PDB file of C-alpha atoms in Angstrom:
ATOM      1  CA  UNK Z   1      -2.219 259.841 228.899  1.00 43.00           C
ATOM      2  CA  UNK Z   2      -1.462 261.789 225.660  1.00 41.00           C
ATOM      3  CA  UNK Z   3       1.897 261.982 226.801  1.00 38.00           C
ATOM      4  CA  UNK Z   4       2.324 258.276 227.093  1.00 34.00           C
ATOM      5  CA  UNK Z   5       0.749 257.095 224.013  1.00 36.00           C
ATOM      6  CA  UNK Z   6       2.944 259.967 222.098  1.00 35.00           C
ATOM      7  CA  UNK Z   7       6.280 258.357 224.168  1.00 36.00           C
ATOM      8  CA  UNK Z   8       4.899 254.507 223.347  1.00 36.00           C
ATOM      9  CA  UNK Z   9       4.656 255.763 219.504  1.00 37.00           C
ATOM     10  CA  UNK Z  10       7.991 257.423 219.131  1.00 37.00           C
ATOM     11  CA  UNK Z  11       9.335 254.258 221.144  1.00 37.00           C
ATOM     12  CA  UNK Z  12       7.934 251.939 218.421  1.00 37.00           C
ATOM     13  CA  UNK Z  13       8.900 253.812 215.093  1.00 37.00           C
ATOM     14  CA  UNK Z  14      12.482 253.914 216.699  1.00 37.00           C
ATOM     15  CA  UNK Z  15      12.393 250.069 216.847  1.00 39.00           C
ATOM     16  CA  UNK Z  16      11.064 250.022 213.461  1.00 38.00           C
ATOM     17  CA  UNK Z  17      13.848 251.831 212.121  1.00 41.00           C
ATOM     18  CA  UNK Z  18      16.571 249.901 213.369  1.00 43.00           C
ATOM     19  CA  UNK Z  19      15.232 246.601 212.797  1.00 43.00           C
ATOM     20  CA  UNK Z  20      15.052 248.345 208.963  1.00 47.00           C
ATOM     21  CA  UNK Z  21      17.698 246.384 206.691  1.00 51.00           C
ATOM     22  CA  UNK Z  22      21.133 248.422 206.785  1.00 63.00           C
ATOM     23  CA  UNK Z  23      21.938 249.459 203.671  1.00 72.00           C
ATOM     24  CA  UNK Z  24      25.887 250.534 203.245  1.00 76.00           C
ATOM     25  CA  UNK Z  25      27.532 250.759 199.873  1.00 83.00           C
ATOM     26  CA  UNK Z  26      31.167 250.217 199.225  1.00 85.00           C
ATOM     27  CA  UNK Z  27      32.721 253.406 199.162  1.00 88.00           C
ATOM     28  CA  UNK Z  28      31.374 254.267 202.771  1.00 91.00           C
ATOM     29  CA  UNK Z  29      32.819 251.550 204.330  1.00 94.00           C
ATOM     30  CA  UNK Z  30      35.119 252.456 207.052  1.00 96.00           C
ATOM     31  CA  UNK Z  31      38.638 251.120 206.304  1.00 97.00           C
ATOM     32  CA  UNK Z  32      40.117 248.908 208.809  1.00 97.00           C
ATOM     33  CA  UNK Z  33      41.878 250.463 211.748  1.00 97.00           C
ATOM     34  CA  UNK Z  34      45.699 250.283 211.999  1.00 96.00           C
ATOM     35  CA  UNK Z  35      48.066 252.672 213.290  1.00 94.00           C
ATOM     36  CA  UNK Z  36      50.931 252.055 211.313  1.00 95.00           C
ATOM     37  CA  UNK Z  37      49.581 253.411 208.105  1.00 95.00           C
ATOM     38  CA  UNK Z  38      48.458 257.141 207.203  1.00 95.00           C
ATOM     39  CA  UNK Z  39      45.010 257.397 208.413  1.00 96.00           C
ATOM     40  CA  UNK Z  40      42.270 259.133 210.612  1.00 98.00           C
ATOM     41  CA  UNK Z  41      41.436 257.150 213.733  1.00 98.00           C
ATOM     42  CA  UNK Z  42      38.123 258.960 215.200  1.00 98.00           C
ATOM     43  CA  UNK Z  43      36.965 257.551 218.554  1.00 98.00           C
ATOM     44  CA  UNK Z  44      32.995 259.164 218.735  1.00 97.00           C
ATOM     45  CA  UNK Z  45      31.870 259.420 222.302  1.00 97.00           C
ATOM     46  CA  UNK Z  46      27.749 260.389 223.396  1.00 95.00           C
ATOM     47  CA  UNK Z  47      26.370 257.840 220.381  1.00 94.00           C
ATOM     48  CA  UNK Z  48      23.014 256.833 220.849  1.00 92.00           C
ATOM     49  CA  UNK Z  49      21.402 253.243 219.440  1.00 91.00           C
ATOM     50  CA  UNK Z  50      19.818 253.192 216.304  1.00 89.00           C
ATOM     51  CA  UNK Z  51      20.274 254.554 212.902  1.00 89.00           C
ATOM     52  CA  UNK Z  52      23.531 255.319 211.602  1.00 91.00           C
ATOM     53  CA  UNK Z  53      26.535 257.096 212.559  1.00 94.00           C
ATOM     54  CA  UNK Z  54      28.098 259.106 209.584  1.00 93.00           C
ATOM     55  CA  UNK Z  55      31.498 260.199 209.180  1.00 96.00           C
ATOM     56  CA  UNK Z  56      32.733 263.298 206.434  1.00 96.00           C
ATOM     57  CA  UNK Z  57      36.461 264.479 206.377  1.00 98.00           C
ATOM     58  CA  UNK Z  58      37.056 266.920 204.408  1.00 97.00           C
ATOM     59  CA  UNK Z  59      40.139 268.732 203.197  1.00 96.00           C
ATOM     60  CA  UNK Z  60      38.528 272.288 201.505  1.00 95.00           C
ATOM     61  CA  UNK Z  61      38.242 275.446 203.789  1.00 95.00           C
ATOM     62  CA  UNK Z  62      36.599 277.095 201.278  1.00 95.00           C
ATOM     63  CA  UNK Z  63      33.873 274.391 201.026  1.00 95.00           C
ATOM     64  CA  UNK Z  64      33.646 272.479 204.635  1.00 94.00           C
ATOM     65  CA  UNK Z  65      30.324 270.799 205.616  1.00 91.00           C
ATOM     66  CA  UNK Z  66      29.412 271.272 201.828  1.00 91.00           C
ATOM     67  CA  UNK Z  67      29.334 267.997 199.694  1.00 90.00           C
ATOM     68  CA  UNK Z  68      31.311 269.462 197.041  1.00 91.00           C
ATOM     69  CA  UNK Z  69      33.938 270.182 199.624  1.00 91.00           C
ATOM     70  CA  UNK Z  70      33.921 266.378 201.212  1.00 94.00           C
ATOM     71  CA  UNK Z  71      36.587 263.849 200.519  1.00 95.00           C
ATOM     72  CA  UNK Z  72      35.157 261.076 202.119  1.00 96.00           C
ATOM     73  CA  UNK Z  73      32.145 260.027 203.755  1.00 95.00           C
ATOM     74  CA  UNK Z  74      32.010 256.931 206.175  1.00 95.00           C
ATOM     75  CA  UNK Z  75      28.708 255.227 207.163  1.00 93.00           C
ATOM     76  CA  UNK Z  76      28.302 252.880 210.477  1.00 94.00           C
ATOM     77  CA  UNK Z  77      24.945 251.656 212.510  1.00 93.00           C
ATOM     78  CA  UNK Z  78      24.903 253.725 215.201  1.00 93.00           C
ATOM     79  CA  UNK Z  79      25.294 251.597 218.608  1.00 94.00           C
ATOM     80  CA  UNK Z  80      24.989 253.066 222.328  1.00 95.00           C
ATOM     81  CA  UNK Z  81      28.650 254.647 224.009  1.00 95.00           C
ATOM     82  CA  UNK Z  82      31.425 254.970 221.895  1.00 96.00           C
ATOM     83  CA  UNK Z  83      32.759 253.893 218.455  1.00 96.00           C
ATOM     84  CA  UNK Z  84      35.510 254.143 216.074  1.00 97.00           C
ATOM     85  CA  UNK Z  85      35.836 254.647 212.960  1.00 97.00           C
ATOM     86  CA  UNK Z  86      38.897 254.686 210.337  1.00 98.00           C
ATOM     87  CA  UNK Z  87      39.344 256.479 207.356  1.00 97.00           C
ATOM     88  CA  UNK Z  88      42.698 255.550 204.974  1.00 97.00           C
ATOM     89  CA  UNK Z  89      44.413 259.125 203.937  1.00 97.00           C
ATOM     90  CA  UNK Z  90      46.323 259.601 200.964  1.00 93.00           C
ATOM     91  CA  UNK Z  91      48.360 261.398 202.044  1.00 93.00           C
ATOM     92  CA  UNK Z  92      49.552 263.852 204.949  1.00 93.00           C
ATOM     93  CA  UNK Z  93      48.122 266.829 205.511  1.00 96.00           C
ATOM     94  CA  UNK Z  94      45.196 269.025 207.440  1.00 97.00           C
ATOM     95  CA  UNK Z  95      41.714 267.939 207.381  1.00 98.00           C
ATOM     96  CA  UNK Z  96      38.755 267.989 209.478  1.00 98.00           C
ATOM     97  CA  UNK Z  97      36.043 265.747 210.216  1.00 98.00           C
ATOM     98  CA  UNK Z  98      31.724 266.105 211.236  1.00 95.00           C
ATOM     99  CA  UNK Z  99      30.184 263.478 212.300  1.00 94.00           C
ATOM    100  CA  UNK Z 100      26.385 263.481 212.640  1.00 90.00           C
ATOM    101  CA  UNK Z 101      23.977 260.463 214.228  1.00 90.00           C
ATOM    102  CA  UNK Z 102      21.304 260.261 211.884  1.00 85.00           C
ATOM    103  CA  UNK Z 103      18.896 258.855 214.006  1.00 76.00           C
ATOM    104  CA  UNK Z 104      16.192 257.667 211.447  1.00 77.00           C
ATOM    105  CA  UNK Z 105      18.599 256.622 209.338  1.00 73.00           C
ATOM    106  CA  UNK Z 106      17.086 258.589 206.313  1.00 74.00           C
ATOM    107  CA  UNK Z 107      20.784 259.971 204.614  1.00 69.00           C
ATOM    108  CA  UNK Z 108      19.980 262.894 205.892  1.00 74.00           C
ATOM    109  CA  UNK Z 109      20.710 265.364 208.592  1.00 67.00           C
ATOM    110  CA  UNK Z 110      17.653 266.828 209.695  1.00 68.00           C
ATOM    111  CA  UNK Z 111      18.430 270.749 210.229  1.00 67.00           C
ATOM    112  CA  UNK Z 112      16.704 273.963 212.018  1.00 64.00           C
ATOM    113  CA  UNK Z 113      15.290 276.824 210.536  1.00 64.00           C
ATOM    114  CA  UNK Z 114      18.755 278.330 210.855  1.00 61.00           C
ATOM    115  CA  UNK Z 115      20.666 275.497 209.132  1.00 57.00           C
ATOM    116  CA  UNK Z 116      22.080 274.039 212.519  1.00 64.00           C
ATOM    117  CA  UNK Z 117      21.557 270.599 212.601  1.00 72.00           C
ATOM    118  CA  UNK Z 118      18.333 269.129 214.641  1.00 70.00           C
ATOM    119  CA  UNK Z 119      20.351 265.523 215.414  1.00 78.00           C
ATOM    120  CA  UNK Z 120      23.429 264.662 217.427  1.00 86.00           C
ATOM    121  CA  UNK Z 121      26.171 266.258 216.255  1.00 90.00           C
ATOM    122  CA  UNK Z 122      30.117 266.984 216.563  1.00 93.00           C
ATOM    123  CA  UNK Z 123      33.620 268.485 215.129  1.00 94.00           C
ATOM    124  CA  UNK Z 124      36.537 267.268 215.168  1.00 97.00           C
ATOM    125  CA  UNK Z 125      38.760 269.239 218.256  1.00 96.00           C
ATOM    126  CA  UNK Z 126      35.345 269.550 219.468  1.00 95.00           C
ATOM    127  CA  UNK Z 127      34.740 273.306 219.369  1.00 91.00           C
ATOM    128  CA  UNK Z 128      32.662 275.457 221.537  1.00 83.00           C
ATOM    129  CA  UNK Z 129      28.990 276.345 221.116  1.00 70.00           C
ATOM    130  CA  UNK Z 130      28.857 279.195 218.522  1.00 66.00           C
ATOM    131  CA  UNK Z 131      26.939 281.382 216.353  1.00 67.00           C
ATOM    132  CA  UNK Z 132      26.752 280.532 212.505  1.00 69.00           C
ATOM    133  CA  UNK Z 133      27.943 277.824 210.932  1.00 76.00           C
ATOM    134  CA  UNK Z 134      31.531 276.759 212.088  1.00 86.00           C
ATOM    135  CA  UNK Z 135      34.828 277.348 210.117  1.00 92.00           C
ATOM    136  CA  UNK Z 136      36.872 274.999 208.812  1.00 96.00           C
ATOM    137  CA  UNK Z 137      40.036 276.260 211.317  1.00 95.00           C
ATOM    138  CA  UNK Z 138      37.580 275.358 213.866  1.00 95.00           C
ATOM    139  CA  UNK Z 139      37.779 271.805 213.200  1.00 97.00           C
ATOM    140  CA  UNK Z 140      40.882 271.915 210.959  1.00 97.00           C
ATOM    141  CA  UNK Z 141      44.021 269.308 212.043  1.00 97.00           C
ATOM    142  CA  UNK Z 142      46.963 268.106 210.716  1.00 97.00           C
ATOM    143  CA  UNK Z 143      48.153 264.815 209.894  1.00 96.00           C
ATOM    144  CA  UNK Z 144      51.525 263.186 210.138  1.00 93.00           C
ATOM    145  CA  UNK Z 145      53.018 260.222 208.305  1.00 93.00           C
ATOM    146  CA  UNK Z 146      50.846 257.343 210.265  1.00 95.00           C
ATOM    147  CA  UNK Z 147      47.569 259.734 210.398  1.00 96.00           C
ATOM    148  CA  UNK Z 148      46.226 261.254 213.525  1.00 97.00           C
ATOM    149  CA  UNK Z 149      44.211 260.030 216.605  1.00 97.00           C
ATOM    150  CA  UNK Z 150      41.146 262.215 217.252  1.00 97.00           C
ATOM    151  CA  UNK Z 151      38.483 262.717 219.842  1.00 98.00           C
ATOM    152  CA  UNK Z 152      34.945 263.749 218.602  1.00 97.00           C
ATOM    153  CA  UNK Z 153      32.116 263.973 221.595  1.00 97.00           C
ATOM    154  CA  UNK Z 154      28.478 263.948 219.778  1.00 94.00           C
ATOM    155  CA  UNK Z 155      26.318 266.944 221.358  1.00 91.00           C
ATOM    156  CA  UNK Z 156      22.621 267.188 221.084  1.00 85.00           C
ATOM    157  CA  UNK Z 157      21.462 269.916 218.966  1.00 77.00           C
ATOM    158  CA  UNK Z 158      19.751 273.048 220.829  1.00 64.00           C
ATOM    159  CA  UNK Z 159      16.481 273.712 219.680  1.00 47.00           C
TER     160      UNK Z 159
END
């Protein structure tokens, strides 16, 4: 019975959440997808409903998954299946992306004792489970003239 009421509860406050106003501002507006111009195409497989689906590419080894190191950060409700998302690029080069379902739609990715994240998660080139945090060369892509096309499957987190 405790079990139900606890499943009923969690049910509810996840319906709260996502009838919740969504509240985007400019600059994390995806760009509009087009294939002729320079830009990151990212199809996300494994997204749940609700919240919001965020987006980061970044461009800094020395600073990846940091904010400092970020060049842009893209913010989308979340919806069930698959979604893309597009991201205009300056210019050519080699980036990597981590995208993150925040479920509750708080801005922020809930994270384990160990720093690993605690919501649905994933990399661009999709690397395997490891130890640590990841490395940028993990993730790490280049770009030609019209962009790239990439493939990011969401995992859960381990806890």
């Amino acid at each position: 019975m405790h079990a139900l009421i606890f499943i009923m509860s969690l049910l509810l406050s996840t319906q709260t959440s996502a009838s919740q106003p969504f509240n985007i501002k400019p600059h994390e507006a995806p760009d509009v997808c087009n294939a002729s111009i320079a830009q990151v195409r990212i199809t996300v497989n494994n997204v749940g409903a609700g919240g919001v689906l965020n987006v980061e590419l970044y461009d800094d080894p020395e600073h990846f998954l940091f904010k400092e190191g970020r060049k842009r950060k893209v913010r989308i409700p979340a919806a069930e299946g698959q979604q893309i998302v597009c991201m205009n690029l300056e210019q050519p080069g080699t980036y990597a992306v981590a995208v993150y379902h925040d479920i509750d739609g708080n801005r922020k990715l809930k994270k384990q004792w160990n720093m690993l994240p605690r919501e649905p998660f994933g990399l661009s080139n999709n690397p395997g489970q490891q130890f640590g945090f990841p490395k940028f060369s993990d993730a790490a892509f280049t770009t030609g003239r019209l962009g790239a096309d990439i493939v990011i499957d969401l995992k859960s987190p381990n806890h």
